[in-house]
Amino acid sequence: MEEEYIKLIFGLKLKQIRTDKNLSLFGLSKITGLSKSYLNEIEKGKKYPKTDKIITLSNKLDIPYDKLVSLKLDKNLAPIGEILQSKILKEIPLDLFGIKESNLIDIIANAPDKVNAFITTIIEIAKHYNFGKESFYLSSLRSYQQANYNYFEALEQKVIGFCKAYHINLRKPVSAQELEEILVEEYDYTINNEDLKKHEELLDLRSVFAPKTKTLLLSSNIDEAQRTFIYAKEIAYNYLKYELRLYTFPWIKFENFEEVLNNFYASYFAGALVLPRDVMTEQLTSLFNKDTFNKATFIKTISSYTNSPETFYQRLTNLLPKDFNIQSLFFLRFTHEARSTNYYLTKELHLPNQQSPHANETNEHYCRRWVSLRVIETIIKTKKNHVFDLQISEYPNDDLSYLVLSSATKDPFKEKKYRSISIGLLIDKQLKKKIKFLGDKKIKTQAVGITCERCAIKDCNERKVPPKILEKKNQNKTIENVVSELTKQFS
């Protein structure tokens, strides 16, 4: 256990014992012969007393020595002890947010009861929502992305440096063949296209990397765009010299936050390599300067880079905040199985903070007026490879509107499963200034909610269940108003 944590636990125990005995620091100083300032430093976790001082404290407080030096805390402070002994403070990426661990330790030492109550609450919430370590890491990563508007200049420059070193022309689409050649010749990789398909348990995986032999096993189901992205990501791990990494794509598990962060950095590098910033910004500028929106042109723009709309939409979340100052947006990925009534929001990102459409943890029904769900319904009916649509979504309760672009494709790895990728841009003065086609009357405007259970829209043909949560809320408000009037009447 970290030395500073041991100091802190001893200090917390000493303070608790002292206060339980109704002793002030001055009183404890008087009976032990230890200075008040020294005892204060101990209680704050700044110092750990020597054996003779602990013996003195043990005798004067009538507490067994072993109990005093034990790392076990009494019940009311146990959660703090659990947090410290679990080393979770070491796992939290505090440095990413400019926070020093010592600051948190000071807060715990100065207000242990309040911190304990807060930690207990968080633990209970985590249990209720089945919020494990993986969820915690991913939430930390999303917060880090949000804090940086999901743009990382250092990685953009690394991509430029890589392309100069290996004579890759960023004005032309990068090919899987040239990236494979770099992996094989420069990094001694062996590409295996056969063995992964021999294992039925691994059919959902696109790639597995065996580090000892530097063998990259690839699924036979991946297309050219997926192969290119996987190669680009492997190059990123090597070029950026990340030793801690994930070995499957998509990931199965991770052991620490650094693996999660490096996986994100490698994916970002790959996206910036496949969809170069300068070229893409030029095409987006041309698209935004048109008075009307051309679906065919937009779909052609996506396909000129990749067959994966998700890669393209992810890249938009990097470039729109930086190069167009469009900083209020969301990214959503839905999955759906044919003949099922459930839609699952499996990935989301909100900049700079949570926007109106977001995940719910209570199994409510997402609004069927969202274009994100409509494109999935369309692709199931039409059996096309790619269905795209856009709409202006108005949220009456929040008085907010978003321009939402959404693409649906079939999941190539899962039978009868589909997914949609959407990006929503908050309609404000900045967006109106940057995107001229917002005035295109052909773009459908739709009043939407978040979930049916909370939606106030009346006569909704798409509604799946009554707005029971909203009705309950309104009922409580009515009761509250009547009670308020009664109390005024009889006061």
XYZ file of C-alpha atoms in Angstrom:
491
model
C 0.000 0.000 0.000
C 1.207 3.535 -0.770
C 3.014 5.185 2.164
C 0.891 8.332 1.900
C -2.289 6.236 2.157
C -0.964 4.526 5.308
C -0.292 7.956 6.805
C -3.779 9.105 5.888
C -5.501 6.051 7.378
C -3.545 6.410 10.629
C -4.476 10.085 10.773
C -8.148 9.383 10.151
C -8.192 6.747 12.902
C -6.421 9.015 15.386
C -8.825 11.874 14.705
C -11.832 9.580 15.045
C -10.592 8.129 18.358
C -9.798 11.603 19.688
C -13.209 13.022 18.798
C -14.975 9.921 20.176
C -13.278 10.666 23.501
C -14.290 14.346 23.306
C -10.669 15.460 23.218
C -9.466 18.566 21.442
C -6.074 18.643 19.763
C -4.916 20.763 22.673
C -6.236 18.172 25.134
C -4.527 15.306 23.309
C -1.321 17.322 23.249
C -1.527 17.899 26.986
C -1.977 14.230 27.971
C 0.587 12.839 25.519
C 3.257 15.502 25.672
C 3.237 15.714 21.846
C 2.917 19.165 20.294
C -0.447 20.280 18.928
C 1.059 21.106 15.513
C 2.690 17.658 15.332
C -0.600 15.916 16.148
C -2.374 18.077 13.564
C 0.140 16.968 10.911
C -0.485 13.327 11.852
C -4.264 13.669 11.601
C -3.951 15.298 8.178
C -1.873 12.383 6.908
C 1.264 14.487 6.545
C 3.339 12.581 9.078
C 3.502 9.054 10.494
C 4.687 8.841 14.138
C 7.597 6.685 15.214
C 7.006 3.572 17.301
C 7.619 5.291 20.675
C 5.085 8.024 19.792
C 2.485 5.415 18.756
C 3.018 3.615 22.071
C 2.414 6.897 23.905
C -0.794 7.530 21.946
C -1.920 3.949 22.535
C -1.399 4.195 26.302
C -2.942 7.632 26.781
C -5.974 6.909 24.561
C -6.382 3.401 25.989
C -6.395 1.859 22.513
C -4.479 -1.360 21.703
C -1.337 -0.686 19.705
C -2.277 -3.234 17.022
C -5.675 -1.618 16.537
C -4.113 1.815 16.219
C -1.681 0.763 13.468
C -4.147 -1.527 11.681
C -5.233 -0.418 8.212
C -8.798 -1.413 9.019
C -11.142 1.511 9.656
C -14.319 1.534 11.726
C -17.595 1.075 9.880
C -18.347 4.765 9.438
C -15.018 5.331 7.649
C -14.736 1.915 5.981
C -15.591 3.110 2.449
C -12.666 5.536 2.535
C -10.381 2.690 3.584
C -11.718 0.530 0.754
C -11.064 3.271 -1.774
C -7.506 3.812 -0.522
C -6.625 0.115 -0.314
C -8.095 -0.577 -3.754
C -5.576 1.926 -5.183
C -8.361 3.402 -7.295
C -6.862 6.867 -6.830
C -3.838 5.546 -8.705
C -6.075 4.284 -11.490
C -8.009 7.524 -11.907
C -6.292 9.541 -14.669
C -6.105 12.650 -12.461
C -3.183 14.150 -14.369
C -5.278 14.349 -17.552
C -7.510 16.870 -15.792
C -4.729 18.790 -14.038
C -5.587 17.358 -10.591
C -2.935 16.299 -8.095
C -3.566 13.216 -6.005
C -2.320 15.118 -2.972
C -5.218 17.562 -3.383
C -7.731 14.717 -3.094
C -5.939 13.334 -0.057
C -6.130 16.768 1.598
C -9.873 16.901 0.949
C -10.359 13.434 2.459
C -8.266 14.328 5.508
C -10.015 17.639 6.147
C -13.604 16.425 5.792
C -13.622 12.616 6.171
C -17.292 12.335 7.190
C -18.547 14.272 4.162
C -16.166 12.481 1.800
C -17.234 9.159 3.277
C -20.896 9.954 2.669
C -20.105 11.002 -0.901
C -18.059 7.863 -1.614
C -20.764 5.635 -0.125
C -23.349 7.305 -2.367
C -21.199 6.847 -5.472
C -20.621 3.172 -4.622
C -24.365 2.606 -4.218
C -25.120 4.342 -7.515
C -22.417 2.276 -9.233
C -23.927 -0.946 -7.879
C -27.424 0.107 -8.959
C -26.310 0.743 -12.523
C -23.831 -2.150 -12.628
C -21.057 0.420 -13.052
C -17.798 -1.535 -13.034
C -14.161 -0.593 -13.552
C -14.468 -0.746 -17.334
C -17.403 1.673 -17.307
C -15.439 3.949 -15.004
C -12.453 3.980 -17.368
C -14.622 4.688 -20.401
C -16.435 7.492 -18.578
C -13.064 8.997 -17.652
C -11.981 8.804 -21.282
C -15.176 10.534 -22.474
C -14.620 13.297 -19.933
C -11.063 13.709 -21.228
C -12.327 13.938 -24.810
C -14.947 16.498 -23.805
C -12.409 18.599 -21.925
C -10.327 18.808 -25.124
C -13.283 19.104 -27.542
C -12.083 15.743 -28.875
C -9.223 17.363 -30.781
C -5.569 16.522 -30.127
C -3.068 18.620 -32.031
C -0.059 16.528 -30.979
C -1.553 13.429 -32.624
C -2.442 15.392 -35.772
C 1.206 16.444 -36.035
C 2.391 12.878 -35.404
C 0.347 11.734 -38.403
C 1.908 14.439 -40.571
C 5.369 13.436 -39.358
C 4.694 9.771 -40.079
C 3.502 10.510 -43.612
C 6.604 12.585 -44.337
C 8.876 9.838 -43.017
C 7.206 7.136 -45.129
C 6.364 9.252 -48.192
C 2.601 8.887 -47.890
C 0.639 11.481 -49.849
C -2.130 12.801 -47.585
C -3.869 14.317 -50.614
C -4.703 10.797 -51.805
C -6.608 8.002 -50.030
C -4.219 5.768 -48.112
C -4.395 2.104 -49.110
C -4.280 -1.050 -47.019
C -1.502 -2.366 -49.238
C 0.950 0.461 -48.490
C 0.217 0.281 -44.757
C 0.661 -3.500 -44.755
C 4.022 -3.066 -46.427
C 5.133 -0.720 -43.626
C 3.956 -3.144 -40.940
C 5.807 -6.040 -42.540
C 9.008 -4.283 -43.611
C 9.423 -1.737 -40.814
C 7.862 -3.461 -37.800
C 8.419 -7.147 -38.689
C 4.730 -8.058 -38.650
C 3.325 -11.297 -40.022
C -0.172 -10.931 -41.492
C -2.369 -13.985 -41.030
C -5.684 -14.074 -42.904
C -6.561 -17.711 -42.244
C -6.396 -18.844 -38.625
C -8.915 -16.488 -37.016
C -11.836 -17.957 -38.963
C -11.041 -21.427 -37.596
C -12.389 -20.403 -34.188
C -16.157 -19.850 -34.043
C -15.832 -18.124 -30.665
C -13.875 -15.304 -32.317
C -16.246 -14.566 -35.195
C -17.124 -11.146 -33.735
C -13.485 -10.048 -33.674
C -11.916 -8.203 -36.571
C -8.329 -8.725 -35.475
C -6.110 -10.301 -32.827
C -2.453 -9.364 -32.304
C 0.017 -11.924 -30.912
C 2.886 -9.813 -29.502
C 5.567 -12.499 -29.125
C 5.605 -13.370 -32.827
C 4.190 -10.005 -34.001
C 1.443 -11.865 -35.827
C -1.674 -9.934 -36.775
C -4.607 -12.290 -37.315
C -7.394 -10.787 -39.399
C -11.019 -11.784 -39.840
C -12.030 -12.963 -43.295
C -15.158 -10.784 -43.023
C -13.429 -7.410 -42.986
C -13.587 -5.183 -46.029
C -10.835 -2.984 -47.468
C -11.748 0.029 -45.304
C -11.693 -2.009 -42.104
C -8.385 -3.583 -43.046
C -6.903 -0.141 -43.707
C -8.078 1.177 -40.340
C -6.715 -1.868 -38.461
C -3.338 -1.477 -40.172
C -3.309 2.250 -39.378
C -4.053 1.526 -35.742
C -1.266 -1.070 -35.514
C 1.137 1.432 -37.048
C 0.045 3.958 -34.425
C 0.880 1.585 -31.559
C 4.368 1.131 -32.991
C 5.083 4.650 -34.265
C 3.862 6.239 -31.021
C 5.751 3.564 -29.026
C 2.873 2.443 -26.827
C 3.879 -0.658 -24.886
C 0.628 -0.945 -22.932
C -2.038 -1.739 -25.489
C -5.076 -3.838 -26.310
C -4.598 -6.943 -28.437
C -8.057 -7.423 -29.931
C -10.281 -5.240 -32.076
C -12.855 -4.628 -30.832
C -11.535 -4.902 -27.278
C -12.583 -7.710 -24.941
C -11.143 -6.425 -21.668
C -8.521 -4.042 -20.336
C -6.465 -4.049 -17.173
C -5.751 -0.354 -16.568
C -6.603 3.102 -17.807
C -3.372 3.534 -19.755
C -4.439 0.704 -22.069
C -7.769 2.455 -22.635
C -6.081 5.793 -23.293
C -3.491 4.312 -25.666
C -6.253 2.489 -27.529
C -8.037 5.817 -27.995
C -4.843 7.566 -29.127
C -4.121 4.782 -31.641
C -7.683 4.998 -32.988
C -7.407 8.783 -33.251
C -4.092 8.436 -35.134
C -5.688 5.918 -37.507
C -8.679 8.171 -38.142
C -6.423 11.151 -38.856
C -4.355 9.036 -41.261
C -7.345 7.638 -43.154
C -9.233 10.955 -43.190
C -6.593 13.733 -43.486
C -7.533 16.985 -41.799
C -6.711 19.461 -44.583
C -8.450 17.555 -47.384
C -11.516 16.786 -45.316
C -11.837 20.372 -44.080
C -11.759 21.623 -47.673
C -14.559 19.243 -48.688
C -16.675 20.100 -45.653
C -16.248 23.823 -46.322
C -17.485 23.331 -49.875
C -20.441 21.276 -48.619
C -21.375 23.829 -45.942
C -21.236 26.760 -48.378
C -24.050 25.358 -50.536
C -27.570 26.775 -50.116
C -29.110 23.311 -50.377
C -28.002 19.954 -49.014
C -27.086 17.274 -51.548
C -27.374 13.773 -50.056
C -25.575 12.143 -52.962
C -22.587 14.464 -52.563
C -22.395 13.815 -48.828
C -22.522 10.026 -49.257
C -19.898 10.282 -52.022
C -17.694 12.296 -49.665
C -17.884 9.520 -47.064
C -17.139 6.762 -49.587
C -14.164 8.688 -51.003
C -12.415 8.020 -47.690
C -13.917 4.868 -46.239
C -16.779 2.383 -46.374
C -17.243 2.911 -42.637
C -19.610 5.796 -41.826
C -18.599 5.426 -38.169
C -14.982 6.318 -38.934
C -16.148 9.344 -40.937
C -18.579 10.604 -38.276
C -15.976 10.089 -35.546
C -13.572 12.233 -37.537
C -16.223 14.947 -37.763
C -16.213 15.170 -33.966
C -12.482 16.032 -34.176
C -12.617 18.593 -36.962
C -15.903 20.471 -36.507
C -14.974 21.931 -33.091
C -11.436 22.845 -34.181
C -11.749 24.009 -37.788
C -15.328 25.312 -37.852
C -15.777 26.353 -34.210
C -18.879 24.119 -34.059
C -18.405 23.033 -30.468
C -21.842 21.909 -29.288
C -22.518 18.500 -30.783
C -23.235 14.864 -30.021
C -22.231 11.513 -31.520
C -24.459 8.437 -31.156
C -24.197 4.797 -32.219
C -27.325 2.638 -32.047
C -27.552 -1.103 -32.563
C -30.714 -3.034 -33.362
C -31.678 -6.593 -34.206
C -34.306 -7.221 -36.883
C -37.746 -8.108 -35.454
C -36.708 -6.808 -32.033
C -38.443 -3.831 -30.419
C -35.296 -2.682 -28.619
C -32.736 -0.129 -29.718
C -29.467 0.046 -27.821
C -27.328 3.169 -27.570
C -23.880 1.567 -27.452
C -21.659 4.614 -27.841
C -22.069 8.335 -27.300
C -20.013 11.483 -27.022
C -21.267 14.937 -26.071
C -19.370 18.192 -26.563
C -18.822 20.223 -24.502
C -21.283 18.556 -22.116
C -24.373 16.363 -22.282
C -26.757 17.323 -25.079
C -30.489 16.579 -25.226
C -30.422 13.123 -26.884
C -28.566 10.807 -24.545
C -28.594 7.306 -23.109
C -31.004 6.286 -20.369
C -30.322 3.589 -17.797
C -33.924 2.698 -16.993
C -34.970 0.699 -20.065
C -37.156 3.468 -21.403
C -38.193 3.690 -25.053
C -36.079 6.038 -27.147
C -38.070 8.512 -29.232
C -39.008 6.847 -32.522
C -38.941 10.250 -34.215
C -35.156 10.299 -34.016
C -33.562 10.006 -37.434
C -31.050 7.634 -35.822
C -33.778 5.028 -35.443
C -35.611 5.826 -38.655
C -32.587 5.039 -40.860
C -32.293 1.620 -39.203
C -35.950 0.887 -39.939
C -35.382 1.990 -43.536
C -32.329 -0.179 -44.144
C -34.142 -3.250 -42.784
C -37.005 -2.659 -45.230
C -34.911 -1.748 -48.259
C -31.942 -4.079 -47.598
C -29.560 -1.438 -48.943
C -25.895 -1.320 -47.936
C -26.074 2.251 -46.633
C -29.062 4.430 -45.788
C -28.511 8.106 -45.017
C -30.930 10.779 -43.870
C -30.929 14.036 -41.957
C -33.432 16.153 -40.094
C -33.736 19.126 -37.807
C -34.767 17.771 -34.408
C -36.583 20.211 -32.154
C -36.786 19.565 -28.407
C -39.753 21.670 -27.213
C -39.058 21.098 -23.511
C -35.467 22.328 -23.795
C -36.121 24.952 -26.499
C -33.200 23.479 -28.458
C -32.825 22.327 -32.056
C -30.179 20.137 -33.703
C -29.172 19.386 -37.257
C -28.800 15.590 -37.163
C -27.070 13.545 -39.871
C -27.386 9.772 -39.638
C -26.163 6.699 -41.531
C -27.309 3.099 -41.104
C -25.445 -0.028 -42.210
C -25.737 -3.744 -41.640
C -23.411 -5.179 -39.021
C -20.987 -7.286 -41.104
C -20.134 -9.511 -38.133
C -23.589 -10.206 -36.736
C -26.487 -11.735 -38.628
C -29.701 -9.670 -38.753
C -28.130 -6.851 -36.751
C -27.953 -3.237 -37.823
C -26.421 -0.048 -36.536
C -26.721 3.660 -37.095
C -24.175 6.405 -36.583
C -25.363 9.957 -36.017
C -23.898 13.358 -35.399
C -26.070 16.185 -34.116
C -25.069 19.853 -34.263
C -26.735 22.395 -31.977
C -28.431 25.054 -34.085
C -27.178 28.375 -32.789
C -25.735 31.563 -34.302
C -22.386 29.874 -34.981
C -23.923 26.953 -36.868
C -26.130 29.271 -38.937
C -23.030 31.255 -39.790
C -21.034 28.192 -40.860
C -23.672 26.061 -42.611
C -25.669 27.800 -45.320
C -27.894 24.857 -46.201
C -29.645 25.087 -42.820
C -32.290 27.124 -44.656
C -32.956 24.295 -47.118
C -36.715 23.714 -46.902
C -36.292 20.122 -48.072
C -34.713 19.241 -44.735
C -37.446 17.779 -42.553
C -38.072 19.421 -39.179
C -39.409 17.117 -36.473
C -40.485 17.740 -32.880
C -38.861 15.016 -30.788
C -38.443 13.878 -27.201
C -35.842 11.781 -25.441
C -37.973 8.817 -24.405
C -41.684 8.083 -24.758
C -42.000 7.899 -20.977
C -40.925 11.546 -20.621
C -42.336 13.070 -23.809
C -44.999 15.820 -23.819
C -45.764 15.599 -27.551
C -49.471 14.851 -28.034
C -51.020 12.708 -30.784
C -47.684 11.071 -31.594
C -48.167 8.205 -34.022
C -44.698 6.852 -33.239
C -45.268 6.642 -29.472
C -44.634 3.161 -28.031
C -45.777 3.689 -24.421
C -47.662 6.425 -22.514
C -45.644 9.275 -20.930
C -46.023 7.772 -17.454
C -42.912 9.415 -15.950
C -43.956 12.819 -17.237
C -47.523 12.281 -16.026
C -46.239 11.345 -12.559
C -44.050 14.431 -12.486
C -46.969 16.668 -13.482
C -49.209 15.008 -10.896
C -46.668 15.675 -8.166
C -46.386 19.297 -9.310
C -50.184 19.698 -9.109
C -50.210 18.217 -5.598
C -47.363 20.514 -4.608
C -49.288 23.589 -5.844
C -52.492 22.573 -4.000
C -50.555 21.987 -0.764
C -48.881 25.377 -1.163
C -52.254 27.105 -1.563
C -53.658 25.250 1.469
C -50.748 26.255 3.678
C -51.223 29.907 2.639
C -54.970 29.681 3.316
C -54.568 28.345 6.848
C -51.461 30.229 7.873
